[in-house]
XYZ file of C-alpha atoms in Angstrom:
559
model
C 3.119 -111.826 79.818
C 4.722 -115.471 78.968
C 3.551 -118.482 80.996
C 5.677 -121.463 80.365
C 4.222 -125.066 81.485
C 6.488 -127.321 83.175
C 6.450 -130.491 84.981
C 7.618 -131.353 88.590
C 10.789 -131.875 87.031
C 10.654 -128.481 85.078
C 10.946 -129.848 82.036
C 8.492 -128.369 79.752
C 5.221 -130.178 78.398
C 3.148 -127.498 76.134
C 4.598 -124.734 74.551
C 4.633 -120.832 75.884
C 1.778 -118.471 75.404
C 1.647 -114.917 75.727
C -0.730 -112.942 77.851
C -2.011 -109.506 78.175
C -2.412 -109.037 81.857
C -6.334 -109.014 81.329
C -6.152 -112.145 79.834
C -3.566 -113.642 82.561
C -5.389 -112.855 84.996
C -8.884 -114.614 83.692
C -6.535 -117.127 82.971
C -5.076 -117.465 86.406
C -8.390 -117.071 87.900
C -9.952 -120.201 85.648
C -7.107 -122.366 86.636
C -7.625 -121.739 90.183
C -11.273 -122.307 89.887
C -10.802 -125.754 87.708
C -8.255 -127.427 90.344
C -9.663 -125.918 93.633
C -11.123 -129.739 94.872
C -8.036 -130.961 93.644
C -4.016 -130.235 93.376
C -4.020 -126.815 92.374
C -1.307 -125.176 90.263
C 2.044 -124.088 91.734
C 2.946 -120.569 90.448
C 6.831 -120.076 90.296
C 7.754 -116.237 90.093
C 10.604 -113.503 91.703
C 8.814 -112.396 94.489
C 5.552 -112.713 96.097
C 5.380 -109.841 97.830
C 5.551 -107.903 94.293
C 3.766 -109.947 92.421
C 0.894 -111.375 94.143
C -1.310 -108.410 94.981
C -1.762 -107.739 91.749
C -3.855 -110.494 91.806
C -5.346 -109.806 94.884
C -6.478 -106.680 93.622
C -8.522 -108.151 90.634
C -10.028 -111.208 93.402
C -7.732 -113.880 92.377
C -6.559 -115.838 95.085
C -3.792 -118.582 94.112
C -3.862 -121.819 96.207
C 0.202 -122.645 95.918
C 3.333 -120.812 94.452
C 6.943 -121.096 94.290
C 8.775 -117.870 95.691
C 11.934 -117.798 94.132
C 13.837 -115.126 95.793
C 12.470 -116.961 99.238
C 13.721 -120.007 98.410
C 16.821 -118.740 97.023
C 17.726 -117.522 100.535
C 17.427 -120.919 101.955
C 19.192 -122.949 99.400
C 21.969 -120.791 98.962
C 22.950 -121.192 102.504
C 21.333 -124.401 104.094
C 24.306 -127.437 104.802
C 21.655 -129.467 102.833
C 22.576 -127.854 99.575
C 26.146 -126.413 99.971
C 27.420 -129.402 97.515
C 24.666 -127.108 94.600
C 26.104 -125.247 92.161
C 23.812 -122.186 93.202
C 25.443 -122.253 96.384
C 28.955 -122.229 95.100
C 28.011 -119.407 92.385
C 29.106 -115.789 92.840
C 26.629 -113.089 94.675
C 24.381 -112.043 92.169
C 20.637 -110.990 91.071
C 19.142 -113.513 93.287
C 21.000 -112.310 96.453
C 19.736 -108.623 96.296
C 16.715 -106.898 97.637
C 13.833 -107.689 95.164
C 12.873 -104.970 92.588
C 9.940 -103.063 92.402
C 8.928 -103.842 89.600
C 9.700 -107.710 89.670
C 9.950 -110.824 86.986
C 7.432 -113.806 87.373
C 6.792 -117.380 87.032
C 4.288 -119.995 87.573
C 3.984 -123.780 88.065
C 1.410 -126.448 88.571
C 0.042 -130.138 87.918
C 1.403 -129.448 84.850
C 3.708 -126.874 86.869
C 3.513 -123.489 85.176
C 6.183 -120.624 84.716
C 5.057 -117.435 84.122
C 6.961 -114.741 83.289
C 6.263 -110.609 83.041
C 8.476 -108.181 81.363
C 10.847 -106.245 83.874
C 13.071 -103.577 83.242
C 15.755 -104.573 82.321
C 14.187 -107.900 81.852
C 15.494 -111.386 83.723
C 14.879 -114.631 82.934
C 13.427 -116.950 85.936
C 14.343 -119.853 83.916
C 17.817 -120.576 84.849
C 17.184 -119.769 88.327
C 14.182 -121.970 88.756
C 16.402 -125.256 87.238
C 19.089 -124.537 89.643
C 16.378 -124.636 92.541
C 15.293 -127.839 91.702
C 18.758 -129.034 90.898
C 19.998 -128.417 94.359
C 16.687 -129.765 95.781
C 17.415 -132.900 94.124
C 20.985 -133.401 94.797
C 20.486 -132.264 98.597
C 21.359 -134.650 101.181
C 17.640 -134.720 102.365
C 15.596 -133.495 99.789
C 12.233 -133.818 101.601
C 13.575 -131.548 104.683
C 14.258 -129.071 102.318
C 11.544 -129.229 99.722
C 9.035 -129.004 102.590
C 10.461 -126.221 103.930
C 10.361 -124.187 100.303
C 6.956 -125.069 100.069
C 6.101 -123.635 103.597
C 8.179 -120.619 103.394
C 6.214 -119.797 99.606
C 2.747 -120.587 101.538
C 3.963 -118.259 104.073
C 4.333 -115.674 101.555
C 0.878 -116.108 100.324
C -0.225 -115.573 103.387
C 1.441 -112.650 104.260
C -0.090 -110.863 101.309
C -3.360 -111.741 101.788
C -3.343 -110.536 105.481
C -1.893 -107.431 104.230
C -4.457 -107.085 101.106
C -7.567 -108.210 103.649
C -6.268 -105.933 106.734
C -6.962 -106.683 110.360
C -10.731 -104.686 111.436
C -9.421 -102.051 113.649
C -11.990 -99.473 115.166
C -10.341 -95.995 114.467
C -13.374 -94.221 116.866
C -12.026 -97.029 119.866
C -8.933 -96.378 119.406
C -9.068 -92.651 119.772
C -11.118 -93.094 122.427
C -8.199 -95.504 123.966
C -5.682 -92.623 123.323
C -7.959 -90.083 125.051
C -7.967 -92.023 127.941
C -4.308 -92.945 128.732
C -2.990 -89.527 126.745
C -5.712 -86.852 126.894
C -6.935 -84.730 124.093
C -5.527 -85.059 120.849
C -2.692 -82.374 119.694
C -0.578 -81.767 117.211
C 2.782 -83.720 116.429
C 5.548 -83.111 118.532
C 3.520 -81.329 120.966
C 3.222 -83.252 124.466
C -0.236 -84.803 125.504
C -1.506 -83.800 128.742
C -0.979 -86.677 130.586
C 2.832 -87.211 129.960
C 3.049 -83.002 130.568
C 1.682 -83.622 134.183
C 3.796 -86.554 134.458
C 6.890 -84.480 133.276
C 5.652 -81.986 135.467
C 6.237 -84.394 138.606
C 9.251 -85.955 137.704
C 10.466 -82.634 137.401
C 9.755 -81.667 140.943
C 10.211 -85.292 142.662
C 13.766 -84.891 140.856
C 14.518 -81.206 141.465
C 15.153 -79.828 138.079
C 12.000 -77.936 136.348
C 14.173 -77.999 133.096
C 14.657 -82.174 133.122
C 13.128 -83.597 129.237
C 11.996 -86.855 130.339
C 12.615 -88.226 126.854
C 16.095 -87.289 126.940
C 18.232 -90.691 128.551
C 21.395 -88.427 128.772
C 19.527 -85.932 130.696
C 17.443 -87.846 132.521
C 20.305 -90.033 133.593
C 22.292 -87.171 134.634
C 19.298 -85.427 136.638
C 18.590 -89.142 138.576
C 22.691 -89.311 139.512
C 22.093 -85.374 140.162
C 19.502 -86.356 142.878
C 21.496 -88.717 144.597
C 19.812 -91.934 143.203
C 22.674 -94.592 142.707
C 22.211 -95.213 139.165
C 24.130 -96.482 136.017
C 21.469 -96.689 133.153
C 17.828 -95.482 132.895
C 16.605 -98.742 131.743
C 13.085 -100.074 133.071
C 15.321 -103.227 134.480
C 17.385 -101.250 136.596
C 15.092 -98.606 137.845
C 12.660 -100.752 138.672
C 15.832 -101.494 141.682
C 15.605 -98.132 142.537
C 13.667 -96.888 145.990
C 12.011 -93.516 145.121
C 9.124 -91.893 144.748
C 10.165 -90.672 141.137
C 10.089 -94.260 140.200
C 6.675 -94.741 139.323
C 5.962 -91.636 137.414
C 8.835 -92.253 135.596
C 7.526 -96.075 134.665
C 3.956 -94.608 133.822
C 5.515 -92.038 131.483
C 7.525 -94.064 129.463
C 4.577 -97.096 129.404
C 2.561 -94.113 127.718
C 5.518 -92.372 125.631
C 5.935 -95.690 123.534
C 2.075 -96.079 123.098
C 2.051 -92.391 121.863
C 5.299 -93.066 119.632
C 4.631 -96.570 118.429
C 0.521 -96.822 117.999
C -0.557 -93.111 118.786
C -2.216 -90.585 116.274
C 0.148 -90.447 113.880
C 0.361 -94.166 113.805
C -3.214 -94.454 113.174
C -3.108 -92.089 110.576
C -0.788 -93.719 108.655
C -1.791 -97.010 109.382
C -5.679 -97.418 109.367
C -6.791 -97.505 105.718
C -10.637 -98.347 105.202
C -11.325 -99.851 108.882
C -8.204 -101.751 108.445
C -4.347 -102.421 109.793
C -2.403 -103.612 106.595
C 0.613 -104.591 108.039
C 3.614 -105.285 105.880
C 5.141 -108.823 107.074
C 8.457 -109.979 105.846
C 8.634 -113.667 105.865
C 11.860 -115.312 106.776
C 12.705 -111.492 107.802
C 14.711 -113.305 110.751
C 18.138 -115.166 110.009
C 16.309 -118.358 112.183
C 13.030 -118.183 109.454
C 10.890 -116.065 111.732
C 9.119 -113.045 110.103
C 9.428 -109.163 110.479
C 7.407 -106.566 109.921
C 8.221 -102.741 107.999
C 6.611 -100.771 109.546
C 3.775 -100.550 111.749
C 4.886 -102.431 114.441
C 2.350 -105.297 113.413
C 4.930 -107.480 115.721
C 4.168 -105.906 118.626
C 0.726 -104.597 118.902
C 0.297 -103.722 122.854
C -2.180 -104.729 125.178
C -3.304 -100.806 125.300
C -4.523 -101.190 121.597
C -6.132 -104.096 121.486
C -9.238 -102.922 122.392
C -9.698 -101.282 119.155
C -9.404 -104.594 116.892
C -12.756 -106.058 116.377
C -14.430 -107.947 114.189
C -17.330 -106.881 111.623
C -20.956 -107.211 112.458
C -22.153 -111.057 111.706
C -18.073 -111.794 112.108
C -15.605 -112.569 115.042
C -12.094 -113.719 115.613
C -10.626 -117.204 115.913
C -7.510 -116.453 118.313
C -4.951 -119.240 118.788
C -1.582 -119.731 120.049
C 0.843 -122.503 120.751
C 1.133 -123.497 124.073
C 4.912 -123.463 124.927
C 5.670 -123.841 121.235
C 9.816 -123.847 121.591
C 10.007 -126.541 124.602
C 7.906 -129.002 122.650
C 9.905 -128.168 119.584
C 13.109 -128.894 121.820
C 11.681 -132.336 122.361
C 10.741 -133.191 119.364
C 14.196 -132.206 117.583
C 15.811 -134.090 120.508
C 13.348 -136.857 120.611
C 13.648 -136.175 124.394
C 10.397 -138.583 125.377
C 10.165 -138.033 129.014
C 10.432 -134.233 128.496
C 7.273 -135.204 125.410
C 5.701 -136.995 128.127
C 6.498 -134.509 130.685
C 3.699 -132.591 128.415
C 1.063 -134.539 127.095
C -2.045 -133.411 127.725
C -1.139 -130.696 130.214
C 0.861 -127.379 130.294
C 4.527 -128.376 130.011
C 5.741 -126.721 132.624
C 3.645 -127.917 135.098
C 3.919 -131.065 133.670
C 7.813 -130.836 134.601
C 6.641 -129.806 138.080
C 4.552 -133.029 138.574
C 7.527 -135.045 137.199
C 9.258 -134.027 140.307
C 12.510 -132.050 138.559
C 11.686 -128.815 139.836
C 9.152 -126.774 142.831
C 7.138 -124.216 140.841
C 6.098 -123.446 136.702
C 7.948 -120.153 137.570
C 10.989 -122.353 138.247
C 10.421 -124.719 135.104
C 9.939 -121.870 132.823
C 13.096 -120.206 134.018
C 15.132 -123.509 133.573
C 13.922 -124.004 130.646
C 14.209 -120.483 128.748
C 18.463 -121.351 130.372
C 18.263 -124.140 128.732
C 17.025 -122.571 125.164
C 18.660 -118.946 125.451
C 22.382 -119.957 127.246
C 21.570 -118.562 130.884
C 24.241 -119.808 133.547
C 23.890 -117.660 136.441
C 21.021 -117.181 139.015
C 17.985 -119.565 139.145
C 18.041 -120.712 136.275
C 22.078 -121.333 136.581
C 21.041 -123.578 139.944
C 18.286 -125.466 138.138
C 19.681 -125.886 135.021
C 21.036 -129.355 136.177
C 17.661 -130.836 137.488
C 16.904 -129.848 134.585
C 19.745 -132.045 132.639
C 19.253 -135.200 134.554
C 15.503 -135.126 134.114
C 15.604 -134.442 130.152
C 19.486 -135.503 129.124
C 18.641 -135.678 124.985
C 16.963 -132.257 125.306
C 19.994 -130.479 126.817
C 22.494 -132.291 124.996
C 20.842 -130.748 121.750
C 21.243 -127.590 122.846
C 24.579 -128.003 123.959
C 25.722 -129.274 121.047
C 24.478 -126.788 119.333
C 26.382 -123.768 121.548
C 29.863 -125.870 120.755
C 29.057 -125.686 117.137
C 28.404 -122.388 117.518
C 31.450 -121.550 119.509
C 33.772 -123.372 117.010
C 32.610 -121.127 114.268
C 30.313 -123.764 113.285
C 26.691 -123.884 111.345
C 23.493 -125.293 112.658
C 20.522 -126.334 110.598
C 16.747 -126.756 111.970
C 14.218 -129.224 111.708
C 13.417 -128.700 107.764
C 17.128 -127.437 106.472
C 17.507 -124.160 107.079
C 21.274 -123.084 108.215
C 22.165 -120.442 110.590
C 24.714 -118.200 109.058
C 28.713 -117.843 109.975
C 30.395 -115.583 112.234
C 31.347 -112.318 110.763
C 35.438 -111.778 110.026
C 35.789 -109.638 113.159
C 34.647 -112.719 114.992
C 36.789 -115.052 113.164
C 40.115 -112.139 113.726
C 38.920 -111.908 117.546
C 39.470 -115.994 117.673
C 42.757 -116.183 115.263
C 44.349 -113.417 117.500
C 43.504 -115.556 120.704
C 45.634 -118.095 119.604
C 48.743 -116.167 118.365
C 51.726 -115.508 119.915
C 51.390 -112.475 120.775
C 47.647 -112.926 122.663
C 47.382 -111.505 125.901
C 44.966 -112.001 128.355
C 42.493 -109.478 127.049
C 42.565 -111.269 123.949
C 41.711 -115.090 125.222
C 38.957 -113.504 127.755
C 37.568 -111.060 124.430
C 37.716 -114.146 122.241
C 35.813 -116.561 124.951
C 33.270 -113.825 125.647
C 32.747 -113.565 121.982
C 32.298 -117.335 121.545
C 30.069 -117.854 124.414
C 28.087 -115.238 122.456
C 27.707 -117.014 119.294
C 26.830 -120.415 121.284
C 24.378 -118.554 122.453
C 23.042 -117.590 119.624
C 23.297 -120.777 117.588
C 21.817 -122.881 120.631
C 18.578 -121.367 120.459
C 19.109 -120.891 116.510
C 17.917 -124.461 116.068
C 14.805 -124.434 118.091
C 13.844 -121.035 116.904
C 14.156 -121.735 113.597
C 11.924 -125.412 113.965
C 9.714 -123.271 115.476
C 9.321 -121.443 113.162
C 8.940 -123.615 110.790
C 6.232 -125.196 112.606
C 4.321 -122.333 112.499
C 4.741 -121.804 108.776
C 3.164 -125.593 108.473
C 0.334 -124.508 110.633
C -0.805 -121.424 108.679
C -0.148 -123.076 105.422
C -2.604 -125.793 106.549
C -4.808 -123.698 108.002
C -4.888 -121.269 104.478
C -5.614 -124.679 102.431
C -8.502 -125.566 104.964
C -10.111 -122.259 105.219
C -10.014 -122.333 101.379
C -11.963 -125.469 101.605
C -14.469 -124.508 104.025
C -17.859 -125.183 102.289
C -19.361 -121.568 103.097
C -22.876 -122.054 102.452
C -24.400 -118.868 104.190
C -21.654 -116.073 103.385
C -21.860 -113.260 106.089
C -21.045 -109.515 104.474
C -18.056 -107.851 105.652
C -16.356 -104.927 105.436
C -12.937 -106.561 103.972
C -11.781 -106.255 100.202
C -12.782 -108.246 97.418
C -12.675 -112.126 98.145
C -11.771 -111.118 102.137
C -15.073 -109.575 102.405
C -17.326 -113.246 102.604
C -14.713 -116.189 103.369
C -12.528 -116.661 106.668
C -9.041 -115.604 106.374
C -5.946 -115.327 108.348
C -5.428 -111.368 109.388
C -2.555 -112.110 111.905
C 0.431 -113.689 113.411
C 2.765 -113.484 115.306
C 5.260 -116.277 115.767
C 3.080 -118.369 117.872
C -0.017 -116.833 117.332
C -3.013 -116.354 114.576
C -5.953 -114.650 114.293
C -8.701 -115.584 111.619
C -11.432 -113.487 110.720
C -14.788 -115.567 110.296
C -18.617 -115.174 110.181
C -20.077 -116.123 113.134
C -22.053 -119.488 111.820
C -18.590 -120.583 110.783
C -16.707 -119.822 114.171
C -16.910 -123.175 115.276
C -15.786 -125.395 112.055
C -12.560 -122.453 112.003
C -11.717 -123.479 115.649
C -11.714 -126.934 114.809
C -9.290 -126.684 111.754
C -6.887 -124.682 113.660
C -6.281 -127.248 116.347
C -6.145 -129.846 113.565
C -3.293 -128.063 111.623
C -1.263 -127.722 114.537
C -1.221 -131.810 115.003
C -0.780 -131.949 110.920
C 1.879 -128.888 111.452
C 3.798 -131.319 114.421
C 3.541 -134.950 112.138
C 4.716 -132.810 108.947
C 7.848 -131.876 111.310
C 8.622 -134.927 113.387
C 6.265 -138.307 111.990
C 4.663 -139.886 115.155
C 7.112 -138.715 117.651
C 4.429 -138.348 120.665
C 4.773 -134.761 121.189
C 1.731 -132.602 121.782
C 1.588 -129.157 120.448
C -1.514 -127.761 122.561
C -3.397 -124.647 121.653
C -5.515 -121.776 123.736
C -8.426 -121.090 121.046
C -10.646 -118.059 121.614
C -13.423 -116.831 119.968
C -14.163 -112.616 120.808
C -15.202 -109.963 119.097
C -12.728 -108.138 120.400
C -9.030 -109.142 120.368
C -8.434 -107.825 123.670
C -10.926 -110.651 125.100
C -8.930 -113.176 123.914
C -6.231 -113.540 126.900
């Protein structure tokens, strides 16, 4: 292994050495331990996700890296950096799917660069110097260096939550699926509650040969029974006035908990007491992550119950209290809609102001406002809603014009959303021709109002999500900081198994797993990364961003 030592600048300022991964890793592991009061190293390599669990493995955390591949992403395609010469070069290396077997570097106070043999083998150099050239010669560079330093922290700590796991209960959730499924049986065999369902939705619908998991036949067997009905989904049926309706609700509620988190799920999914889910930062075109796998996205309130923390431990649950409104105001710097919630809820905050009745109705106006809605309620309040909070709105519609020319839009921190796809671009060029008719112009308006749609909300999305990144990236460096005096045994691997850690998100919400004695000092750090998350974003624009902090033993205490 080659480690090269480089300055901010990455020019170099002490010749390479060569490792054997033993060696690296007591060397990595004595850096770390050196600089942890102070400004730790920043590792530069391919790809986190490869790399850093090697590290992991052999209980060596890192406290700040570069992710290369990451950070290609956003450079290549922010407006910050299209004047770069990586984002005029050709598609190549950097623009594919990592390998498995990935390259490496490394950078610190003296930055490092580290490098490990692939097959075939690729130099990081080159592609590191371009980085930092287009960094430099961006039109902000501190939008956009902040926001590669976020999305590598956010890397980190997706692999440690997936190295650490989140404590799941494997006897409480069986007992869970007992309870809503009956008895365990074998794959592809149905459990005995969705049988006796099937059974009645069978005989409310007269057909004893109707599969329930079948939308063609189900759809058919509803028409078939007079109900007037288009499409089986829960929306529409919900419409519908007959006594098959609820059946058919409680069977599908408990055919996605058997598909998505039943006992095959758990089979595959709980290793050692724990759910190592596999997170994809910037997995999302607007920066927010995805998941493969596992549904770690989208754990359901039926599951819950089974993740709880170890004896002497519990969980630190927060989310952001209407994360994407106050993230509207800030981008806007909207201050009566900042004022509107200071120190309250938001939305009933907009209800005091006078601009609308109910939350219900603020909430409604306001997901219009974010997401494109036009009709209904939120059509009829959407212009209370403009006169109340003009420099929020305009933002938003600014953003669906841009959008609907065939336009970019670029977040908080720099990151761009990406172009319409040729068929798009065709759909509009044929609107305008000659020969257009008047399926064409309504296609090509449709289409447009489409991509508005999606570029309006792209910009508070993505600022979102960047705020979030800031918050568990400053919540990572505090919980490394924590002075842990009294370390409580757990069950978790290696260096997870005495020290608080992060073991969840999603989008708006974290979960850190912490002795008990340090419970309190956790909840306090959390709220305080949120306000550092917010000034990191928008300086001392007076926007609040609120949190609901719980501590339980049990996740599904926590709301």
């Amino acid at each position: 292994m080659v480690v090269a030592f480089v300055d901010d600048a990455g020019v170099t300022v002490e010749p390479q050495r060569t490792f054997t991964v033993h060696a690296f890793l007591a060397f990595v592991r004595a850096e770390e331990a050196a600089r942890r009061d102070q400004r730790a190293p920043r590792w530069v390599w391919e790809d986190t996700a490869s790399f850093y669990p090697l590290l992991l493995a052999a209980d060596v955390r890192v406290q700040r890296c570069h992710d290369l591949r990451l950070c290609h992403t956003i450079l290549r395609n922010s407006s910050l950096t299209q004047s770069s010469d990586l984002a005029a070069a050709a598609p190549g290396f950097w623009d594919a799917a990592p390998a498995l077997e990935p390259t490496i570097r490394h950078q610190g106070t003296a930055l490092f660069e580290l490098q490990v043999e692939a097959d075939p083998p690729v130099d990081t150099a080159p592609e590191f110097h371009r980085q930092l050239a287009a960094v430099a010669a961006s039109a902000e560079p501190r939008r956009i260096r902040l926001l590669l330093a976020a999305e590598s922290a956010g890397a980190l700590v997706a692999a440690e939550m997936r190295f650490a796991g989140l404590p799941w209960d494997i006897a409480r959730h069986e007992s869970l699926l007992t309870r809503e499924l009956g008895p365990r049986v074998p794959y592809g065999v149905r459990p005995e509650r969705l049988e006796e369902l099937a059974g009645t939705i069978r005989a409310l619908l007269g057909d004893r040969t109707l599969n329930p998991d079948s939308q063609q036949d189900l759809l058919k067997a509803l028409q078939n029974a007079g109900l007037p009905v288009t499409s089986t989904q829960q929306w529409h049926l919900k419409e519908v006035d007959h006594p098959v309706i609820e059946p058919l609700l409680h069977y599908r509620k408990l055919s996605r908990l058997l598909t998505a988190n039943g006992w095959s799920w758990l089979d595959a999914w709980i290793v050692d007491g724990r759910f190592h889910a596999e997170y994809l930062p910037g997995g999302v075109v607007t920066g927010r992550w995805a998941a493969r796998g596992g549904g770690a996205l989208q754990l359901p309130k039926q599951v819950r119950g089974a993740v709880i923390a170890d004896p002497g431990w519990t969980f630190v649950v927060a989310d952001a209290a209407q994360l994407e409104p106050r993230i509207l105001a800030a981008l806007s710097a909207d201050l009566a809609m900042a004022r509107a919630g200071h120190d309250t809820d938001l939305y009933a905050g907009i209800v005091a102001s006078g601009v609308v009745e109910t939350r219900a109705h603020a909430k409604v106006a306001m997901l219009g406002a974010m997401y494109g809605a036009t009709t209904g309620e939120s059509g009829r309040l959407l212009p209370r809603l403009a006169r109340a909070y003009p420099r929020a709105l305009a933002l938003t519609e600014a953003a669906a014009r841009t959008g609907e020319r065939g336009d970019i839009v670029t977040t908080r921190l720099g990151r761009s959303s990406p172009r319409p796809p040729d068929a798009w671009l065709a759909g509009q060029a044929q609107a305008y021709a000659a020969s257009a008719s008047g399926a064409d112009e309504r296609r090509a308006r449709s289409q447009a109002r489409d991509w508005g749609r999606f570029t309006r909300n792209f910009v508070v999305q993505g600022s979102a999500a960047e705020w979030a990144l800031c918050w568990m990236a400053e919540i990572r460096q505090q919980l490394w900081l924590l002075d842990n005096t009294a370390p409580a045994a757990g069950l978790g691997p290696g260096i997870f198994a005495s020290a608080p850690h992060l073991v969840f998100f999603l989008h708006d919400e974290i979960i850190v797993h912490t002795p008990i004695a340090l419970a309190e000092q956790v909840t306090t750090l959390v709220g305080r990364a949120a306000t550092s998350a917010g000034k990191l974003l928008f300086g001392d624009f007076p926007v609040d961003f609120p949190l609901t902090v719980a501590t339980v033993a049990n996740y599904a205490d926590a709301k």
